[in-house]
Tab-separated table of C-alpha atoms in Angstrom:
chain	number	residue	atom	x	y	z
A	1	MET	CA	12.652	2.843	28.799
A	2	SER	CA	12.999	2.746	25.031
A	3	ARG	CA	10.051	2.507	22.687
A	4	ARG	CA	9.729	-0.553	20.536
A	5	PRO	CA	10.285	0.068	16.831
A	6	ARG	CA	7.191	1.248	15.026
A	7	PRO	CA	6.039	-1.321	12.447
A	8	LYS	CA	5.924	-0.228	8.830
A	9	ILE	CA	2.397	0.402	7.608
A	10	VAL	CA	3.161	-1.252	4.269
A	11	THR	CA	6.129	-3.061	2.774
A	12	LEU	CA	7.060	-4.034	-0.758
A	13	SER	CA	8.049	-7.448	-2.024
A	14	ASP	CA	11.288	-7.532	-4.005
A	15	ALA	CA	9.272	-7.832	-7.238
A	16	ALA	CA	7.081	-4.822	-6.378
A	17	ALA	CA	10.079	-2.696	-5.368
A	18	ALA	CA	11.870	-3.535	-8.623
A	19	ARG	CA	8.802	-2.661	-10.719
A	20	VAL	CA	8.075	0.591	-8.841
A	21	ASN	CA	11.719	1.679	-9.139
A	22	GLU	CA	11.659	0.862	-12.864
A	23	ILE	CA	8.486	2.906	-13.429
A	24	MET	CA	9.608	5.815	-11.262
A	25	ALA	CA	12.975	6.047	-13.036
A	26	LYS	CA	11.046	6.996	-16.196
A	27	GLY	CA	8.890	9.638	-14.484
A	28	ASP	CA	9.298	12.809	-12.506
A	29	LYS	CA	7.415	11.953	-9.309
A	30	PRO	CA	9.519	10.576	-6.446
A	31	TYR	CA	6.756	9.055	-4.300
A	32	LEU	CA	4.371	6.115	-4.532
A	33	ARG	CA	1.051	7.046	-2.860
A	34	VAL	CA	-1.090	4.221	-1.462
A	35	GLY	CA	-4.634	4.369	-0.141
A	36	VAL	CA	-8.082	2.851	-0.100
A	37	VAL	CA	-11.370	4.247	-1.387
A	38	ASN	CA	-14.971	3.197	-0.977
A	39	GLY	CA	-16.181	1.331	-4.033
A	40	GLY	CA	-16.783	-1.962	-5.752
A	41	CYS	CA	-19.118	-4.726	-4.730
A	42	ALA	CA	-17.037	-5.721	-1.667
A	43	GLY	CA	-16.881	-2.176	-0.270
A	44	MET	CA	-13.317	-0.880	-0.758
A	45	GLU	CA	-10.654	-0.660	-3.428
A	46	TYR	CA	-6.894	-0.232	-3.150
A	47	VAL	CA	-5.422	2.740	-4.989
A	48	LEU	CA	-1.862	3.354	-6.137
A	49	ASP	CA	-0.624	6.590	-7.654
A	50	TYR	CA	2.598	8.520	-8.040
A	51	ALA	CA	3.054	11.827	-6.222
A	52	ALA	CA	5.366	14.810	-6.491
A	53	ALA	CA	5.168	15.650	-2.769
A	54	PRO	CA	3.501	14.506	0.459
A	55	GLU	CA	0.058	15.836	1.294
A	56	THR	CA	-0.903	16.981	4.771
A	57	PHE	CA	-1.102	13.999	7.156
A	58	ASP	CA	0.442	11.477	4.718
A	59	GLU	CA	2.574	8.862	6.481
A	60	LEU	CA	5.990	8.323	4.867
A	61	VAL	CA	7.363	4.777	4.687
A	62	GLU	CA	10.761	3.964	3.174
A	63	ASP	CA	11.144	0.395	1.921
A	64	LYS	CA	13.637	-1.137	-0.515
A	65	GLY	CA	14.581	2.229	-1.993
A	66	VAL	CA	10.983	3.374	-2.507
A	67	SER	CA	9.391	6.342	-0.728
A	68	ILE	CA	5.782	5.359	-0.041
A	69	LEU	CA	3.145	7.861	1.051
A	70	VAL	CA	0.183	6.311	2.854
A	71	LYS	CA	-2.950	8.413	2.907
A	72	ALA	CA	-3.896	9.192	6.501
A	73	ASP	CA	-7.392	7.719	6.192
A	74	ALA	CA	-5.937	4.408	4.950
A	75	VAL	CA	-3.390	3.713	7.711
A	76	MET	CA	-5.674	1.605	9.921
A	77	PHE	CA	-6.832	-0.418	6.898
A	78	LEU	CA	-3.354	-1.081	5.485
A	79	LEU	CA	-1.270	-1.715	8.625
A	80	GLY	CA	0.834	-4.823	8.062
A	81	SER	CA	0.173	-5.070	4.311
A	82	GLU	CA	2.682	-6.139	1.690
A	83	ILE	CA	2.415	-4.869	-1.865
A	84	ASP	CA	3.543	-7.493	-4.380
A	85	TYR	CA	3.873	-7.504	-8.168
A	86	GLU	CA	2.625	-10.580	-10.004
A	87	THR	CA	3.046	-11.576	-13.624
A	88	THR	CA	0.880	-14.306	-15.127
A	89	ARG	CA	0.351	-15.412	-18.699
A	90	LEU	CA	-2.488	-12.900	-19.074
A	91	ALA	CA	-1.611	-9.949	-16.845
A	92	SER	CA	0.921	-8.122	-14.716
A	93	LYS	CA	-0.359	-6.244	-11.691
A	94	PHE	CA	0.294	-5.000	-8.185
A	95	VAL	CA	-1.506	-6.992	-5.490
A	96	PHE	CA	-1.994	-6.366	-1.783
A	97	ARG	CA	-1.410	-9.028	0.853
A	98	ASN	CA	-3.385	-7.455	3.689
A	99	PRO	CA	-3.950	-9.206	7.041
A	100	ASN	CA	-6.923	-6.873	7.638
A	101	GLN	CA	-8.746	-7.975	4.482
A	102	THR	CA	-11.678	-10.248	5.294
A	103	ASP	CA	-13.252	-10.753	1.861
A	104	ALA	CA	-12.915	-9.918	-1.829
A	105	CYS	CA	-15.311	-9.774	-4.739
A	106	GLY	CA	-15.215	-12.494	-7.357
A	107	CYS	CA	-13.320	-10.411	-9.910
A	108	GLY	CA	-10.747	-9.309	-7.328
A	109	GLU	CA	-11.239	-5.598	-7.931
A	110	SER	CA	-12.680	-4.744	-4.515
A	111	VAL	CA	-12.216	-6.007	-0.962
A	112	THR	CA	-13.686	-5.883	2.512
A	113	ILE	CA	-11.177	-4.568	5.061
A	114	VAL	CA	-11.594	-4.340	8.834
A	115	PRO	CA	-9.509	-1.544	10.405
A	116	VAL	CA	-6.849	-2.532	12.927
A	117	LYS	CA	-7.992	-2.223	16.523
A	118	ALA	CA	-5.805	-0.070	18.791
A	119	GLU	CA	-3.808	-1.954	21.431
A	120	HIS	CA	-4.031	-0.716	24.985
């Protein structure tokens, strides 16, 4: 019996992949690191950073030419998320489309995320 393919923890929209590749081409760090931290009025904040190498327990996801490291403590909060890149008249920013997100603060800087429940 073969195992079903493991779903990617996070994916990138075409716009996000293009922007990340553009930024990373100018730098010296080959990985995008994604995670969540406690903070903000809604409880959690998404974090993006660039990394030179994986840390212990990071999950590696390859999507659209980008090597994404997901912090181990963020996996259950980010499973199924898409990272997008939006440009409006006033700002350009990365945004998360997360099926586990249940609420967000009014300014959009923090979110409430319920971890994915394990399937039996």
